[in-house]
Backbone as ProteinMPNN parsed JSONL, in Angstrom:
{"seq_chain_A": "XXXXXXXXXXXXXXXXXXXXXXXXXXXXXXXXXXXXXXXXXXXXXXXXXXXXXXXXXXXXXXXXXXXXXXXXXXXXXXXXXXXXXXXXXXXXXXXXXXXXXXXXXXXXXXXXXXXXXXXXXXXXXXXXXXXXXXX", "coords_chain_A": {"N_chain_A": [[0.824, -1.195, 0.0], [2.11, 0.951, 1.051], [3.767, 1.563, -0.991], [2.787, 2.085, -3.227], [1.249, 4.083, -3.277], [3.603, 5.501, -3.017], [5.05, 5.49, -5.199], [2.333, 6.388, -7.061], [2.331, 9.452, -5.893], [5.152, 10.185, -6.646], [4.853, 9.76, -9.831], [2.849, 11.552, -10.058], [3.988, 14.016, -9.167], [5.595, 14.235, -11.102], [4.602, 14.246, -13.663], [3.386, 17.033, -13.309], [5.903, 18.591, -13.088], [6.839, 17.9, -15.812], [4.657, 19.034, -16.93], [4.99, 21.968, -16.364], [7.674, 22.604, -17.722], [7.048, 22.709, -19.964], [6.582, 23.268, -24.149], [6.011, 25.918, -26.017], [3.526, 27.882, -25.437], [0.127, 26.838, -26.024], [-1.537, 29.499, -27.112], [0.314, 30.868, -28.492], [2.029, 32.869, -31.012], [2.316, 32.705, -34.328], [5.6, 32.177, -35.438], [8.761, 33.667, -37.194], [12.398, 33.015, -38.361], [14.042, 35.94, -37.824], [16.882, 37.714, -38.684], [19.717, 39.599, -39.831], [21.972, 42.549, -40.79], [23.361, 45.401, -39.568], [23.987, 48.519, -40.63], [25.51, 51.703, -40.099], [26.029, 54.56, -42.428], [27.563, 53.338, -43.942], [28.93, 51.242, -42.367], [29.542, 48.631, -40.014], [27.223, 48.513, -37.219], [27.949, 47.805, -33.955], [26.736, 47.1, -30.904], [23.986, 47.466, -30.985], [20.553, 48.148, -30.046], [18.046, 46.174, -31.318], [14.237, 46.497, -32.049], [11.288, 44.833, -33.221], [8.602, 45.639, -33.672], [5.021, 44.86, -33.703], [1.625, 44.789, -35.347], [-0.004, 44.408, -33.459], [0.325, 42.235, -30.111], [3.174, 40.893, -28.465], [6.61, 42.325, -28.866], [9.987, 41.204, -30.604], [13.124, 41.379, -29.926], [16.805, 42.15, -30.31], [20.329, 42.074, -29.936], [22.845, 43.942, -31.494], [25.864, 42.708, -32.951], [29.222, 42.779, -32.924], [30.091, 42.751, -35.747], [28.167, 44.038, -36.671], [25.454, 41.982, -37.003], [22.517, 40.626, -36.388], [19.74, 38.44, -34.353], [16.619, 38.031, -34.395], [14.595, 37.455, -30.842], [12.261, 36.053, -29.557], [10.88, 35.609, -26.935], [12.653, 34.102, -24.245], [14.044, 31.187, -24.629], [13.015, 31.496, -27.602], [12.988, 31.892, -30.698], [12.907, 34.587, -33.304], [10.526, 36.511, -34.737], [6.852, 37.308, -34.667], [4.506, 37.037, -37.349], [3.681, 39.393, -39.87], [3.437, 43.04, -40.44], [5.641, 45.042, -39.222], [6.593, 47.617, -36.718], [9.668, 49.278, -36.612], [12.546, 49.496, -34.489], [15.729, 51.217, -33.761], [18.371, 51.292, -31.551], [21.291, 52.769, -29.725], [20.921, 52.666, -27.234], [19.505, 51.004, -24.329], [16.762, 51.693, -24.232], [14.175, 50.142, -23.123], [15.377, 48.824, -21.314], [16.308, 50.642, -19.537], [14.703, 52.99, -18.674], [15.265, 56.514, -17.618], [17.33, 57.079, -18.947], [20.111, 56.882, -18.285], [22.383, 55.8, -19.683], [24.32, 57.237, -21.426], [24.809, 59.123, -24.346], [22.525, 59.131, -27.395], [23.806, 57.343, -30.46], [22.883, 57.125, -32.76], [20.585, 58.687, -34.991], [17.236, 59.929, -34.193], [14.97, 59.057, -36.326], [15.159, 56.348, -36.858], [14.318, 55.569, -33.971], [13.209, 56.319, -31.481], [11.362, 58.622, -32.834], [10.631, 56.926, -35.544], [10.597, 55.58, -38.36], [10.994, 53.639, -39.539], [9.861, 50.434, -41.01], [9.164, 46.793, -41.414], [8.385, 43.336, -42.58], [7.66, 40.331, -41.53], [7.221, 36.599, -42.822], [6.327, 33.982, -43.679], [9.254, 31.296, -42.852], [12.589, 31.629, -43.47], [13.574, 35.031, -42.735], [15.741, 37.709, -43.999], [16.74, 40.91, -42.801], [18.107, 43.453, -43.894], [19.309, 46.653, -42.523], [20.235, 49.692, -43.53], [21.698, 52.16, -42.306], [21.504, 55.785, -41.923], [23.542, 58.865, -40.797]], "CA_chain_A": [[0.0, 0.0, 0.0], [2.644, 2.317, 0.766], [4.781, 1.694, -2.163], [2.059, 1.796, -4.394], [0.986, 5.71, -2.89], [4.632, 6.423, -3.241], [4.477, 5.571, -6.802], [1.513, 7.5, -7.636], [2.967, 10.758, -5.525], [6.288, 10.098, -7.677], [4.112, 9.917, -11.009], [1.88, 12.93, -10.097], [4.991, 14.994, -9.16], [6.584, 14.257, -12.433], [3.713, 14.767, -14.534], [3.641, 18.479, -12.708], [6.747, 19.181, -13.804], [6.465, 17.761, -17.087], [3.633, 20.021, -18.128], [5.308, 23.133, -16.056], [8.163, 22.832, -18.413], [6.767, 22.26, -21.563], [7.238, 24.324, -24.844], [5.818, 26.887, -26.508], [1.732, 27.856, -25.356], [-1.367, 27.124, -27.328], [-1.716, 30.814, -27.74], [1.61, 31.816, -28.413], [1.196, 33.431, -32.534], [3.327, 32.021, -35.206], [6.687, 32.878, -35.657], [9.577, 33.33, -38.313], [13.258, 33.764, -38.269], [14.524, 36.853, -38.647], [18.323, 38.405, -38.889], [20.115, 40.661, -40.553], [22.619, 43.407, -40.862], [22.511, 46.794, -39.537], [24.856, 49.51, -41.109], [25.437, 53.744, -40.604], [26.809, 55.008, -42.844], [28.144, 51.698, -44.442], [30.083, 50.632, -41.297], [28.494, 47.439, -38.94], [26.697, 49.263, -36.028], [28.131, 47.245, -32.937], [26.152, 47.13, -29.875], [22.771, 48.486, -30.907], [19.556, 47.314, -30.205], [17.13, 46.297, -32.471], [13.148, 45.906, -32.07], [10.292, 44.591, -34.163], [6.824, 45.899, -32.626], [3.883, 44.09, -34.381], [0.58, 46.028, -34.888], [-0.673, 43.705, -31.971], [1.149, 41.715, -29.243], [4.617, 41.043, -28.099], [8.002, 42.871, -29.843], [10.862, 40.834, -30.533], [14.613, 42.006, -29.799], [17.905, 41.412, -30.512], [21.18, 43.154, -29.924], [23.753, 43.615, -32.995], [27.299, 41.897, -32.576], [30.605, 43.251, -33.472], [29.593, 42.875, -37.532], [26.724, 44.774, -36.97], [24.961, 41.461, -37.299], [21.46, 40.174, -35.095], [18.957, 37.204, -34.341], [15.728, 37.959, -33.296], [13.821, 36.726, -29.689], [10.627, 36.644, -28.884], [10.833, 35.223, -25.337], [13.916, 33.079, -23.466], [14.938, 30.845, -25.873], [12.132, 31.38, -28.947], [13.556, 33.413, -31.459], [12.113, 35.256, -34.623], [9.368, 37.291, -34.718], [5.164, 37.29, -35.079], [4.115, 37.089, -39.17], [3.254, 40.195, -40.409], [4.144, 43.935, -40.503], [6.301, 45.654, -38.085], [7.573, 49.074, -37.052], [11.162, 48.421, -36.266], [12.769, 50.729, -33.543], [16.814, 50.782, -33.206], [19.042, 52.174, -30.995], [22.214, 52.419, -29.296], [20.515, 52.9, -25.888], [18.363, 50.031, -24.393], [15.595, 52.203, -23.507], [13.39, 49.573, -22.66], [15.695, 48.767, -19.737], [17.126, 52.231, -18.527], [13.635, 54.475, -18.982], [15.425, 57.41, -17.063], [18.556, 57.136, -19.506], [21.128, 56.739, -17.59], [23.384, 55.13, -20.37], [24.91, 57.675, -22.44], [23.87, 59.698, -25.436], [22.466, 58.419, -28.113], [24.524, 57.884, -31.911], [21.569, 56.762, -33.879], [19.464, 59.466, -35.121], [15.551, 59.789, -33.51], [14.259, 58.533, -37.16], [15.419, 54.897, -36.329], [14.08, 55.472, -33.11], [11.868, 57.63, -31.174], [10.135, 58.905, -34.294], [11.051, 56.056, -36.273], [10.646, 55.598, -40.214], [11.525, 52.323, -40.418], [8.995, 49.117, -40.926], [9.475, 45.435, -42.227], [7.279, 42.656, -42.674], [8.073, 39.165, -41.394], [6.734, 36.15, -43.59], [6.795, 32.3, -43.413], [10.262, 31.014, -43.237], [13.854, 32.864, -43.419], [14.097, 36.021, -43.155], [16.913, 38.501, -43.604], [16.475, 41.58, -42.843], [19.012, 44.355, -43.078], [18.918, 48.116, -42.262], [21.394, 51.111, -43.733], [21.376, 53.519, -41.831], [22.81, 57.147, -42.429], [23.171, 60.026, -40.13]], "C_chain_A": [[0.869, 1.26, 0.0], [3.597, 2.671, -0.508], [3.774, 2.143, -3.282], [1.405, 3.378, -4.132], [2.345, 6.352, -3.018], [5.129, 6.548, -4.431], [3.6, 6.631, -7.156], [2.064, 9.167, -6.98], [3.774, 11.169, -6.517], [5.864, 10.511, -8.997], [3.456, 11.279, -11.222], [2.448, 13.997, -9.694], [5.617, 15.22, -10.163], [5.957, 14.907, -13.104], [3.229, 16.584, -14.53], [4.617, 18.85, -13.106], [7.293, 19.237, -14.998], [6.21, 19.085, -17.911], [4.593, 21.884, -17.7], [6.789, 23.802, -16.78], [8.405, 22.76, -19.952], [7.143, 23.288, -22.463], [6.315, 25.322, -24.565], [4.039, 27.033, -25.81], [1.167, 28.167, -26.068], [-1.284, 28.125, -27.525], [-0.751, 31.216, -28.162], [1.281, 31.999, -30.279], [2.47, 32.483, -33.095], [4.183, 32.736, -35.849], [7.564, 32.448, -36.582], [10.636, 33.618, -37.848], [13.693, 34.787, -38.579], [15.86, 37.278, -37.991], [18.655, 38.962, -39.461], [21.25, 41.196, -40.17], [22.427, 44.767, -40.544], [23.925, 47.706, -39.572], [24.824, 51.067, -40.254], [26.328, 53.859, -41.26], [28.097, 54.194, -43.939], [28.75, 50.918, -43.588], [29.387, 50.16, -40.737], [28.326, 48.477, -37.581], [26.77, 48.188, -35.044], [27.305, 47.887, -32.064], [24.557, 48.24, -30.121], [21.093, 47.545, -31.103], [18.5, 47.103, -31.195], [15.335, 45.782, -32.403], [11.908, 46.13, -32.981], [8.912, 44.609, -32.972], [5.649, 45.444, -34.025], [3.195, 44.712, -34.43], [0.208, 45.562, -33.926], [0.478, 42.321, -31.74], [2.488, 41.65, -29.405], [6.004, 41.669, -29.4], [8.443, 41.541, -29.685], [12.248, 41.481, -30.373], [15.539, 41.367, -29.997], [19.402, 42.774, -30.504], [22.563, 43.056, -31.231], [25.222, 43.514, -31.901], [28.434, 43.233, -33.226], [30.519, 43.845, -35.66], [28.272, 43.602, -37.572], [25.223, 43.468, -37.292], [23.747, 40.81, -36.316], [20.632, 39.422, -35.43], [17.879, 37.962, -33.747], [15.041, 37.299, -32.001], [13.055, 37.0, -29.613], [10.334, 36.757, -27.874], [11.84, 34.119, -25.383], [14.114, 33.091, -24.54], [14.163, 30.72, -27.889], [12.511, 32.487, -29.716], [12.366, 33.018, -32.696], [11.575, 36.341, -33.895], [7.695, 37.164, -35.38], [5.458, 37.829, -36.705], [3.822, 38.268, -38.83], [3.872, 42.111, -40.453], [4.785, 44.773, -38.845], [7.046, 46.778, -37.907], [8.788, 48.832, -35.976], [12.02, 50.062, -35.747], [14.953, 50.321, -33.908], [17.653, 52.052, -32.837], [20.028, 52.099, -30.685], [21.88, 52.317, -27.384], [19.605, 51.708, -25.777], [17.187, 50.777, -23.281], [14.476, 51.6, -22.735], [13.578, 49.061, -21.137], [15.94, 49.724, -18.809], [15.986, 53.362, -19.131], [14.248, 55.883, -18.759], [16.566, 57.789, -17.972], [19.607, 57.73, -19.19], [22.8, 56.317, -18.378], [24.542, 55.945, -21.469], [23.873, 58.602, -23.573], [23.893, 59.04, -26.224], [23.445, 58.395, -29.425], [23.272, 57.557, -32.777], [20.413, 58.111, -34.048], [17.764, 58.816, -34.971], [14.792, 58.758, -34.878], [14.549, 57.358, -37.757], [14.715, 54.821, -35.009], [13.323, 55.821, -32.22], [11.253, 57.929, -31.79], [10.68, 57.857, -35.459], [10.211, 56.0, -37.504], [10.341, 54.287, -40.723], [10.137, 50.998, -39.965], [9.65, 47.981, -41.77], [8.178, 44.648, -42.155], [8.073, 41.223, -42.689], [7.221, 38.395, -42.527], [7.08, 34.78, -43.411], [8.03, 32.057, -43.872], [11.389, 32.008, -42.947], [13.646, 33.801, -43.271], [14.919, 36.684, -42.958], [16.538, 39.962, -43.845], [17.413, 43.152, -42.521], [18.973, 45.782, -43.66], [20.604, 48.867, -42.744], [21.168, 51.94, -43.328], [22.193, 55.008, -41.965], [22.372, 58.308, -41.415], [22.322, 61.091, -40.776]], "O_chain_A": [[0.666, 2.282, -0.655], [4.02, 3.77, -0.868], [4.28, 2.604, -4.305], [1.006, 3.832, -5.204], [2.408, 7.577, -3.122], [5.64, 7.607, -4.795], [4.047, 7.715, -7.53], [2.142, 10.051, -7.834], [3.524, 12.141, -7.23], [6.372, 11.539, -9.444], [3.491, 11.96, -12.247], [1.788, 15.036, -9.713], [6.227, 16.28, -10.307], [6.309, 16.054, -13.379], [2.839, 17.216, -15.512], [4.372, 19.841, -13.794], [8.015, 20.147, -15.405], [6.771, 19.775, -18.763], [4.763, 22.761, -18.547], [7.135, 24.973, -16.627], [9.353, 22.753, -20.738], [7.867, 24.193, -22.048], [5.86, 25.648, -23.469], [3.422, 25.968, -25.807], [1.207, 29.185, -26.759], [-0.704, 28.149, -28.611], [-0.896, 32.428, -28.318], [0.391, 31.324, -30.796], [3.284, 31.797, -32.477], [3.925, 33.659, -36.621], [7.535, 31.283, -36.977], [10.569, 34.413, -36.911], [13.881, 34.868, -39.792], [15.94, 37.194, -36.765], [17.721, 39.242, -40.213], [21.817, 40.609, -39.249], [21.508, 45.393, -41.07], [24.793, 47.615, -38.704], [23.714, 51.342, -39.797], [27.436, 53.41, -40.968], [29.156, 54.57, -44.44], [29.154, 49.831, -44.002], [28.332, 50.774, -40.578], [29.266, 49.091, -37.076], [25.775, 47.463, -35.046], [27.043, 49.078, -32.236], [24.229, 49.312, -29.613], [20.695, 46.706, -31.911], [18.159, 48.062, -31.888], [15.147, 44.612, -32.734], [11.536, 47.221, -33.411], [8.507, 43.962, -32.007], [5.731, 45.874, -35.175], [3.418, 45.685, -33.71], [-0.057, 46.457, -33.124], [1.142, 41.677, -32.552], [3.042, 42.233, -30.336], [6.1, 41.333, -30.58], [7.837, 40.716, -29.001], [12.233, 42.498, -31.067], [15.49, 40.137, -29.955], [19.406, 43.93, -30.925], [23.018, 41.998, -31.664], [25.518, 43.941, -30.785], [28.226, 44.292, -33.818], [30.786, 44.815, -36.369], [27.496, 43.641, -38.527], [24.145, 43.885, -37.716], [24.237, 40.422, -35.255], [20.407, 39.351, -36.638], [18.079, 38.539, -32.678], [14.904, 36.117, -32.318], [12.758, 38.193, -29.563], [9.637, 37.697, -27.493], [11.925, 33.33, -26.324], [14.305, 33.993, -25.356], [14.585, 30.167, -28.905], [12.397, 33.688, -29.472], [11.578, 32.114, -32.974], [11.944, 36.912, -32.868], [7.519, 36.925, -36.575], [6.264, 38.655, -37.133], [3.651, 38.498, -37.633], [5.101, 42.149, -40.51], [4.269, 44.902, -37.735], [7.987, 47.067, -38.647], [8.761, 48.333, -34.851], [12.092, 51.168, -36.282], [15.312, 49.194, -34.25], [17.733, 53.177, -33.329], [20.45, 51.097, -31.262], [22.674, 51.91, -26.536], [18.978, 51.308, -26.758], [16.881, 50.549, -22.11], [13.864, 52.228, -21.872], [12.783, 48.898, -20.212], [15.821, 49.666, -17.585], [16.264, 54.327, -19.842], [13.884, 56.677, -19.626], [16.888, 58.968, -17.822], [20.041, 58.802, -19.61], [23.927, 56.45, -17.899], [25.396, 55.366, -22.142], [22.647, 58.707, -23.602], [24.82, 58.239, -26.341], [24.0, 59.482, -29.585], [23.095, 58.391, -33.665], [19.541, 58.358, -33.215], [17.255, 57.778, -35.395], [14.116, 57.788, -34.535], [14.316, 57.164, -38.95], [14.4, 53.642, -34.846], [12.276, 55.221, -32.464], [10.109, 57.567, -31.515], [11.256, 58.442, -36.376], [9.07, 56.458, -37.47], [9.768, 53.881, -41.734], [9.661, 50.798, -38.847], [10.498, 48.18, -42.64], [7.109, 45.123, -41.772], [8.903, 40.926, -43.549], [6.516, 39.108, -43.242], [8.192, 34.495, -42.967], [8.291, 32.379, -45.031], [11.205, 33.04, -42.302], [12.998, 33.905, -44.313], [15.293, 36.67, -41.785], [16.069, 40.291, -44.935], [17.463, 43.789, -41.469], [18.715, 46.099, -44.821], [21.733, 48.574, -42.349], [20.372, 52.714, -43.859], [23.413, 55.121, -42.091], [21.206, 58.65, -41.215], [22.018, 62.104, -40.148]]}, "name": "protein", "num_of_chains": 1, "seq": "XXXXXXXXXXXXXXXXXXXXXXXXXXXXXXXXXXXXXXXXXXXXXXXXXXXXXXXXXXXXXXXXXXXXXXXXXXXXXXXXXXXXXXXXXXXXXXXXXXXXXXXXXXXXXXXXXXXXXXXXXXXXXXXXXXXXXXX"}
């Protein structure tokens, strides 16, 4: 009797952590890869952030490398970004973390950013998506 309740405990503890680490959730939208290149001026823009805002729900982000080069995320480890069109913010500041901006001044002109210009449009599959930017 007691082995057979310490079994089912065992089973019905697992199965709890099973489901509590499962993937992606039923609702979550359907996503694509996206990457790219992001220039000023022709030169790779190291360390600058880059986000895709959807007309509805979650952005994706990604920060550019040394080559000016970036992956999108959606959440943890789910990268891309939600199908469809997107107005695409980038900066050298991560405003989203330091509201009070604390980090420096910016190099990216406002019309990447604050009043931003720039849109894309994700789409089933690959995409590459890369930005020139010019002072």
């Amino acid at each position: 009797m007691i082995k057979s309740s310490l079994t089912l405990i065992f089973c019905l503890a697992l199965s709890c952590m099973l489901t509590a680490c499962g993937g992606a959730p039923d609702d979550q939208p359907k996503l694509a890869p996206v990457s790219g290149t992001v220039t000023m001026d022709g030169a790779p823009l190291a360390g600058a952030f880059v986000r895709f805002y959807p007309t509805s729900g979650r952005a994706s982000a990604a920060k550019t490398n040394e080559e000016g080069k970036y992956e999108l995320v959606f959440i943890r480890d789910e990268m891309g970004a939600v199908l469809g069109k997107h107005t695409v913010k980038i900066s050298t500041l991560d405003e989203e973390n330091d509201p009070f901006g604390d980090q420096g001044s910016e190099t990216v002109p406002e019309k990447y950013n604050k009043k931003t210009t720039l849109e894309a449009t994700v789409t089933e599959g690959e995409n590459t998506i890369d930005f020139e930017l010019t002072k």
